[in-house]
Coordinates of C-alpha atoms in Angstrom, one line a residue:
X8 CA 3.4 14.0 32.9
X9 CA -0.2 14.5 32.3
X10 CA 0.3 18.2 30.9
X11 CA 2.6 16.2 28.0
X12 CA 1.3 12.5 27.6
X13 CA -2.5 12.7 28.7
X14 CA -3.8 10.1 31.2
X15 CA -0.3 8.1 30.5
X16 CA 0.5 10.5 33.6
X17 CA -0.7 8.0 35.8
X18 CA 1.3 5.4 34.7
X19 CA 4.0 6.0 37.2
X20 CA 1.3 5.3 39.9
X21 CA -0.2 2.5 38.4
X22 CA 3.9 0.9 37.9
X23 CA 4.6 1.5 41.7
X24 CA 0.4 -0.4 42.4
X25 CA 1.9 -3.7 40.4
X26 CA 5.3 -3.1 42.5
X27 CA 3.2 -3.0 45.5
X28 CA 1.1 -6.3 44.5
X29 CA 3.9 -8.1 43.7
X30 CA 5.6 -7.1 47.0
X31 CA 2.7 -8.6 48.3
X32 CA 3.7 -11.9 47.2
X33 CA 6.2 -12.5 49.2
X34 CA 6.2 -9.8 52.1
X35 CA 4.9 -12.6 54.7
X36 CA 8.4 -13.8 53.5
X37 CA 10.8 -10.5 53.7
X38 CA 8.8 -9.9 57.3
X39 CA 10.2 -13.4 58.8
X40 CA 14.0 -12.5 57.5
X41 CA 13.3 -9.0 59.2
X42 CA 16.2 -7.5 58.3
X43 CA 16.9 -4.7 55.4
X44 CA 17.8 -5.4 52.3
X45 CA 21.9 -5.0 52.6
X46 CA 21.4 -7.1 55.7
X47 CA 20.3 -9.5 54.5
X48 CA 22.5 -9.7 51.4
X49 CA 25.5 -8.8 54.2
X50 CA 24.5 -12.5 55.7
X51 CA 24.0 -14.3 52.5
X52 CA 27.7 -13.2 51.4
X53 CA 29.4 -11.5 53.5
X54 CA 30.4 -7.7 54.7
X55 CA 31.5 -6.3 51.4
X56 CA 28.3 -7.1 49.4
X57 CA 26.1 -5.7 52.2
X58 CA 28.5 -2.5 52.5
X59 CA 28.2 -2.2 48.4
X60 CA 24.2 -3.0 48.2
X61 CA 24.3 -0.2 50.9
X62 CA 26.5 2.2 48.7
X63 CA 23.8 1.1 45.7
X64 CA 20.8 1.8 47.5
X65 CA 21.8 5.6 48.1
X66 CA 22.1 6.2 44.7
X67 CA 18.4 5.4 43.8
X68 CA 16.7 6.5 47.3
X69 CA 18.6 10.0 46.6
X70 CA 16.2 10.4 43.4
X71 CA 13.3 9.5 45.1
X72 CA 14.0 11.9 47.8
X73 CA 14.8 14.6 45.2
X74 CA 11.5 13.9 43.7
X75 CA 10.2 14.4 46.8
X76 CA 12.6 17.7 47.8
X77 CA 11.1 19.1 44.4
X78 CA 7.5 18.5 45.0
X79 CA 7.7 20.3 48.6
X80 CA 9.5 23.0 46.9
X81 CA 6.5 23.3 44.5
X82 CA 3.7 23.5 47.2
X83 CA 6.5 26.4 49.3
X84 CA 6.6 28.3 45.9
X85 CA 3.2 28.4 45.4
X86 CA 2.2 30.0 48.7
X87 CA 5.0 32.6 47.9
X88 CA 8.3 31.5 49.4
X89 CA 11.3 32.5 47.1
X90 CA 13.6 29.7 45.8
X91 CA 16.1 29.2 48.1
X92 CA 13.8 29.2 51.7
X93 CA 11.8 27.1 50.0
X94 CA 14.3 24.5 49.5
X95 CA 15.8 25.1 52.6
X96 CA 12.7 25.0 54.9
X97 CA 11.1 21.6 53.1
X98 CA 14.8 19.9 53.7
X99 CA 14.6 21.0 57.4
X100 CA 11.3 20.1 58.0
X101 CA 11.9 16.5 56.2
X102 CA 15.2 16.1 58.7
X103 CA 12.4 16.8 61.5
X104 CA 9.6 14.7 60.4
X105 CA 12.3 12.1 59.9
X106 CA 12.9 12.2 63.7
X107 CA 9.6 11.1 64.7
X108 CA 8.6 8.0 65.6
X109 CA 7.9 5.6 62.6
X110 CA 4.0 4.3 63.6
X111 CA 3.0 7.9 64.9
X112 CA 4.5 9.9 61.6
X113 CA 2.1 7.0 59.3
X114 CA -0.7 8.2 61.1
X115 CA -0.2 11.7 60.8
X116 CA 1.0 11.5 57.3
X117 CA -1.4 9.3 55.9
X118 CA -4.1 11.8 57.7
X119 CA -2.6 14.5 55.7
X120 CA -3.0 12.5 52.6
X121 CA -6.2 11.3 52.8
X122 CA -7.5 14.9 53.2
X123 CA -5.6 15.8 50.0
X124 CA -7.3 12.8 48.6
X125 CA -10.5 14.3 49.3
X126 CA -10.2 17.7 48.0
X127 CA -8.6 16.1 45.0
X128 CA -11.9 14.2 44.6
X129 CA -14.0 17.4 45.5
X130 CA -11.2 19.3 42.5
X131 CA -11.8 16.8 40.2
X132 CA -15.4 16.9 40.3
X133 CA -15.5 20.6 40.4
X134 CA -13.6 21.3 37.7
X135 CA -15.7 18.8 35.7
X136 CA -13.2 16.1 35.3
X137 CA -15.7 13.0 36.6
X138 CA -15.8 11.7 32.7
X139 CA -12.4 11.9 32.3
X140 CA -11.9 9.7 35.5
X141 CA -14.6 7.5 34.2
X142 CA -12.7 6.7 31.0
X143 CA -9.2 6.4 32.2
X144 CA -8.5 3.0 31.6
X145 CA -8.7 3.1 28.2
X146 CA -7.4 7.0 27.6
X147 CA -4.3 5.1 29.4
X148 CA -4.0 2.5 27.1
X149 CA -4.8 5.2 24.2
X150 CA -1.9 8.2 25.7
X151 CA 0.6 5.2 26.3
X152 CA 1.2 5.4 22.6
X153 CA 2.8 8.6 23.4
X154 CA 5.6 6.6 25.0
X155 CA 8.8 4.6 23.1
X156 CA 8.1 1.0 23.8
X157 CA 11.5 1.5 25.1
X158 CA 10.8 4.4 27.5
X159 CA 7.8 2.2 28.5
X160 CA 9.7 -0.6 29.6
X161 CA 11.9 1.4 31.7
X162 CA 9.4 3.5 33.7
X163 CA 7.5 0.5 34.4
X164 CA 10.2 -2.2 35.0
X165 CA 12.3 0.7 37.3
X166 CA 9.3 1.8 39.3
X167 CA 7.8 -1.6 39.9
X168 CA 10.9 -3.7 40.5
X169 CA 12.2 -0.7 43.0
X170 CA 9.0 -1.6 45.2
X171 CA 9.8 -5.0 45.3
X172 CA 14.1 -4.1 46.1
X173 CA 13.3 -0.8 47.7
X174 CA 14.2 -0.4 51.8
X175 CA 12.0 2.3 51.6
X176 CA 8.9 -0.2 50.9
X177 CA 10.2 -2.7 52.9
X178 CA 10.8 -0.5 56.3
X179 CA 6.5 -0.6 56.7
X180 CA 6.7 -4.3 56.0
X181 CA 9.1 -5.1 58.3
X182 CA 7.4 -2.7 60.9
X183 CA 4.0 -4.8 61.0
X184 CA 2.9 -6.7 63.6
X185 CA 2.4 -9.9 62.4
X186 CA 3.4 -11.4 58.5
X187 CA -0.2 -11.8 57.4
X188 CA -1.1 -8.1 58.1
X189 CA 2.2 -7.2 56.0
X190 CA 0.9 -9.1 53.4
X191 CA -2.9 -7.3 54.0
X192 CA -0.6 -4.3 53.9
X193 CA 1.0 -4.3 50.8
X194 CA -2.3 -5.4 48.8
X195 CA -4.6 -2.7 49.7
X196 CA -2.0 -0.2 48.9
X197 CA -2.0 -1.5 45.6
X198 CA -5.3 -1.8 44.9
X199 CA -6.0 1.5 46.3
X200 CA -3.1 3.0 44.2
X201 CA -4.9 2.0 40.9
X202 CA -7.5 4.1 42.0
X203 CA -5.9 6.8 43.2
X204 CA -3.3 6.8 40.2
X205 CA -5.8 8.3 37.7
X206 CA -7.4 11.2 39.9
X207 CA -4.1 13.9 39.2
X208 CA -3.8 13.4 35.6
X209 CA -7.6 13.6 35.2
X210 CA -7.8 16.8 37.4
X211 CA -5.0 18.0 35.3
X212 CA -6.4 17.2 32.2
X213 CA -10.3 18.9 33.0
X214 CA -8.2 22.1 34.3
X215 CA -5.9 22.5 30.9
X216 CA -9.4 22.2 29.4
X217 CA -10.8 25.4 31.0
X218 CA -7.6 27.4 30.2
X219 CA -7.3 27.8 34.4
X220 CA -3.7 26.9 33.8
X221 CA -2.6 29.0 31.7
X222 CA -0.8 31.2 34.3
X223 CA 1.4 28.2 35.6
X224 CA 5.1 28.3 34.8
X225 CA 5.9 24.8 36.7
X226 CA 4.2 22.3 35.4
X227 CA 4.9 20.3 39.3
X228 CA 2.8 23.6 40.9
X229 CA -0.6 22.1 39.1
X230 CA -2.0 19.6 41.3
X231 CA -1.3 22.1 44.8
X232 CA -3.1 25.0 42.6
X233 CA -6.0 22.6 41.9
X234 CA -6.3 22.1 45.5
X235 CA -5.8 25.3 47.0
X236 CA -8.3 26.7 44.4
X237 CA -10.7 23.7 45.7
X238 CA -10.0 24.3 48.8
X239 CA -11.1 28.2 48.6
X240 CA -14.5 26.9 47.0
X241 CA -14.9 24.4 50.0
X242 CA -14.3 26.8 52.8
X243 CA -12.3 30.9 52.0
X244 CA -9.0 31.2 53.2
X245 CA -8.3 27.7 53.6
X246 CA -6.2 27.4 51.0
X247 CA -3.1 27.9 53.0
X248 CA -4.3 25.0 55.0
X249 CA -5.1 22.7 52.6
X250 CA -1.5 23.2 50.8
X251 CA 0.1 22.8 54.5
X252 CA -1.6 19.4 54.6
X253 CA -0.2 18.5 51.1
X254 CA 3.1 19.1 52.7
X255 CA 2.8 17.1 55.2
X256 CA 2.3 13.9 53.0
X257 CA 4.8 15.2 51.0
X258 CA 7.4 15.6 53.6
X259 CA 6.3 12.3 55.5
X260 CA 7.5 10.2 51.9
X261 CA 10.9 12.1 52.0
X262 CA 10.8 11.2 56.1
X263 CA 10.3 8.0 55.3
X264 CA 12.7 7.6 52.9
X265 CA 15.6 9.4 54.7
X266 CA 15.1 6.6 57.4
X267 CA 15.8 4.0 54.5
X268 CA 18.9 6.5 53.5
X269 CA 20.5 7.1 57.3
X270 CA 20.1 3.1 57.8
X271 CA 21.9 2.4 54.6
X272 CA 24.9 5.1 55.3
X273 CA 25.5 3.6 58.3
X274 CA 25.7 0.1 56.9
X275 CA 27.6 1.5 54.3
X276 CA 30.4 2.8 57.1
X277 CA 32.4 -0.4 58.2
X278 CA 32.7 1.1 61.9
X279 CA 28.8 2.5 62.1
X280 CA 26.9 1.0 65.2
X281 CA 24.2 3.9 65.7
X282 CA 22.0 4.2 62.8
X283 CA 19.7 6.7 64.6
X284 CA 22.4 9.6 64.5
X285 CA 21.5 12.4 63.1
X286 CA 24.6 13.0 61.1
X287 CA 23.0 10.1 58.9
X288 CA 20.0 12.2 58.2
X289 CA 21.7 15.2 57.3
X290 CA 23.9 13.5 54.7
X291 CA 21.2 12.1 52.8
X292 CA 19.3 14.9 53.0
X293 CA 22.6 16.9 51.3
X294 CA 22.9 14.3 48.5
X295 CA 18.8 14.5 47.9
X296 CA 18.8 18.4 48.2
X297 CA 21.7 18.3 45.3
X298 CA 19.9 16.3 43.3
X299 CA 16.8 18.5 43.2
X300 CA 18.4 21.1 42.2
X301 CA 19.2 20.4 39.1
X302 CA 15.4 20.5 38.3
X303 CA 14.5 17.6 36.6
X304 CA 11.0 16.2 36.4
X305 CA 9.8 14.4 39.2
X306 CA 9.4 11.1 37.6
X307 CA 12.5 11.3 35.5
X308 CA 14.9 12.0 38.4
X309 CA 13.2 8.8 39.9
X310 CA 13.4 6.4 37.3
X311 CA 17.6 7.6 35.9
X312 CA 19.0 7.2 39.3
X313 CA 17.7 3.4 40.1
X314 CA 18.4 1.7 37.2
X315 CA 22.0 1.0 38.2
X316 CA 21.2 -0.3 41.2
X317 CA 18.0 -2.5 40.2
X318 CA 20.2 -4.0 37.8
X319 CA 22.9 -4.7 40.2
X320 CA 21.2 -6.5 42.7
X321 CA 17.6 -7.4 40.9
X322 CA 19.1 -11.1 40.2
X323 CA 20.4 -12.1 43.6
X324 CA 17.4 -10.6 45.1
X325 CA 14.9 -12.8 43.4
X326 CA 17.4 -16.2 43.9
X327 CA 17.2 -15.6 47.9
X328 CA 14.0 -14.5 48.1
X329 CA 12.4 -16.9 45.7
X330 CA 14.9 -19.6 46.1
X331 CA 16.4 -19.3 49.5
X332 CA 20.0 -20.0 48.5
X333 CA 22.5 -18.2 47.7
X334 CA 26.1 -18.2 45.6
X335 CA 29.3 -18.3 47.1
X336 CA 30.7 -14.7 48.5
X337 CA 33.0 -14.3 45.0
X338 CA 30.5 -15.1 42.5
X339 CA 27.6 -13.2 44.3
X340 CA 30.2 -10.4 43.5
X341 CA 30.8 -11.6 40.2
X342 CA 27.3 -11.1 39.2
X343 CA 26.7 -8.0 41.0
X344 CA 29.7 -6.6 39.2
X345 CA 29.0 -7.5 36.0
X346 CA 25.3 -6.1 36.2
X347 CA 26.9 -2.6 38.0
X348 CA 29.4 -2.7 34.9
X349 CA 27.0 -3.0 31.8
X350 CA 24.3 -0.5 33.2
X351 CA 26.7 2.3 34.9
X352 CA 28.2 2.1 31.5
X353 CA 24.7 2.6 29.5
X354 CA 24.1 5.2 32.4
X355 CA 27.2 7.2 31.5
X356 CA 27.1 7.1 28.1
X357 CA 23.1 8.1 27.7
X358 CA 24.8 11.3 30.0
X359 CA 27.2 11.7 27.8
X360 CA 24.6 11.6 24.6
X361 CA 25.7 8.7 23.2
X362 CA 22.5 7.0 23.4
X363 CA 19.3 8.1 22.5
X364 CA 16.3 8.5 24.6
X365 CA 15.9 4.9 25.4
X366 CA 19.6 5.3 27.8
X367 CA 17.6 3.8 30.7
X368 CA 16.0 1.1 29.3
X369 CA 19.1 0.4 28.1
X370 CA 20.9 0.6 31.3
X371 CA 18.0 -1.1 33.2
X372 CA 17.7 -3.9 30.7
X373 CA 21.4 -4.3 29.5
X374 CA 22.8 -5.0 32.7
X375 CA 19.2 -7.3 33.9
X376 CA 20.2 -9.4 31.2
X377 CA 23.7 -9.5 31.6
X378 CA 23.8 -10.3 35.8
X379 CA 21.3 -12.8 34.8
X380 CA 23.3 -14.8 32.5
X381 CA 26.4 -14.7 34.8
X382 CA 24.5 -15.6 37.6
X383 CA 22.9 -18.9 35.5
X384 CA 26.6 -19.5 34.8
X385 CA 28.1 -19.3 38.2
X386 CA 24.5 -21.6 39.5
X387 CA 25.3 -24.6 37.1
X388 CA 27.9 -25.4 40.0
X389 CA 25.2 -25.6 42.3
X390 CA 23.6 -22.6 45.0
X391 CA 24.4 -23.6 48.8
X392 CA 21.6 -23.0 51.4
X393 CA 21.3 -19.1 52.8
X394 CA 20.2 -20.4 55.8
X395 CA 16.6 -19.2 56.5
X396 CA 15.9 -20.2 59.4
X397 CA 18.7 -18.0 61.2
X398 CA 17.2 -15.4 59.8
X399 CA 13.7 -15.7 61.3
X400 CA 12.3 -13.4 63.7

């Protein structure tokens, strides 16, 4: 994004910080439920709604994990693996790194990322890009002007509302120890994350600059070139290491988020009792690895694939999070429904090329607004109690 819209390309970052501060709102909440998301929509109304917010949450989590199929695919490439063992080797290493235990893979995975962190730092400042990085607030608000307002409303509304519905998110806030540290949790990764956001497009930026990436034919192969050339400056030969540790991070997000996937399949099947199976794991990672191959950007094949379910869900969410009750089993279904309806429709259509550009926003926004406004109809009878308590750790 930064190789088309300038420092805008950290605006996906900077989307997912606000989802993360706003998760932080009400994680100490979401941590006393402690159950996922389909659960706890499966006690509010019933089996069928927590099978079909299930079914929902594949869709979107197999876009992220394509995003995150793609990226790994990008680092293999670059060392010099052909096409189809790249793919194949990241998928199999992600169905690995999936089978670890959840509070050893963080550490290991956020060890791998904080030493990309560091090159990236070292790259950045290397390659002359400290000015950039100085000025990136305002270059952001400057490149955003690149965007549709439209197109603006989607990435941001899609990215930060999936933080706050995403079981991917919620698996680490659920996994604390106590509700305060969730909370704790959830904040620093936000603030962090505005930080962090603006160091790739900067580095990317200070490299097209010097003409170093000129040679590039994937435009996802930048920031693992940055860092492998830093890395060679830093220490020779180490390239291959540093790029190694990149995929590590990189296949510890697509871990992660094939945990979220193989929990929702099995809630998904009505007969399921062993979300650990491995059969789980392999089926997401098939749906994932499809989607990846189609080669679409990273942050496009994120943001297309969860505005369906955002809009689906994003209303009943907020009333038993924010509200703690809850409509009766048909009407919940009602307004999940009519949400589904209005933005698979917008989806299929901006496929089709019926609508511009702006298909998401339309999607996303479109069937927000319309779940909303069946779900104020169906509350004029009055919400009944989810039952909180019962709930609680």
């Amino acid at each position: 994004m930064a190789l088309s819209q300038g420092m805008a390309g950290g605006l996906y970052g900077v989307a997912t910080a606000l989802g993360m501060l706003a998760l932080a709102t009400f994680a100490g909440r979401l941590w006393r439920l402690g159950v996922p998301v389909w659960e706890l929509f499966g006690q509010a109304f019933g089996p069928p709604i927590q099978r079909a917010v299930a079914l929902l949450s594949l869709i979107w989590m197999s876009g992220v994990l394509a995003a995150q199929v793609a990226g790994g695919v990008a680092i293999a490439r670059l060392i010099g693996l052909p096409g189809f063992m790249s793919q194949a080797l990241v998928l199999a290493l992600i169905l690995g790194a999936s089978r670890l235990d959840l509070r050893v893979a963080s550490r290991l995975f956020a060890a791998c990322l904080l030493v990309s962190a560091l090159v990236l730092i070292y790259a950045m400042a290397d390659a002359g890009g400290l000015a950039l990085y100085a000025q990136s607030a305002p270059l952001l608000v400057r490149d955003l002007g690149g965007f549709s307002p439209a197109r603006l409303v989607s990435i941001v509304l899609a990215v930060g509302l999936l933080v706050c519905l995403g079981a991917d998110y919620h698996q680490f806030v659920l996994a604390a120890r106590r509700p305060l540290v969730a909370v704790a949790g959830c904040a620093l990764a936000g603030v962090v994350l505005i930080a962090v956001a603006f160091l790739p497009p900067a580095l990317a930026l200070a490299l097209r600059g010097t003409g170093e990436l000129d040679g590039l034919t994937d435009a996802k192969q930048v920031i693992p070139f940055a860092l492998g050339r830093a890395a060679n400056g830093l220490w020779p030969g180490s390239q291959t290491l540093l790029l190694a540790a990149l995929s590590t991070a990189a296949l510890g997000s697509g871990a992660a988020i094939v945990r979220a996937m193989a929990s929702a399949t099995a809630a998904a099947a009505p007969s399921a009792r062993d979300t650990n199976h491995p059969g789980w794991s392999i089926a997401a990672l098939a749906a994932g690895g499809l989607l990846a191959a189609r080669g679409q950007g990273i942050v496009e094949t994120m943001v297309s694939v969860n505005v369906v379910y955002l809009a689906s869900v994003g209303w009943l969410f907020v009333l038993l999070l924010l509200r703690g009750a809850t409509l009766p089993a048909a009407q919940a279904g009602l307004v999940m429904g009519s949400g589904l309806a209005v933005s698979g429709a917008a989806y299929l259509a901006g496929w089709a090329g019926w609508i511009d550009a702006d298909a998401d926003t339309v999607s996303l926004v479109g069937g927000l607004g319309v779940s909303a406004l069946v779900g104020l109809i169906c509350a004029v009878g009055g919400p009944r109690s989810i039952g909180v308590d019962g709930l609680r750790r």
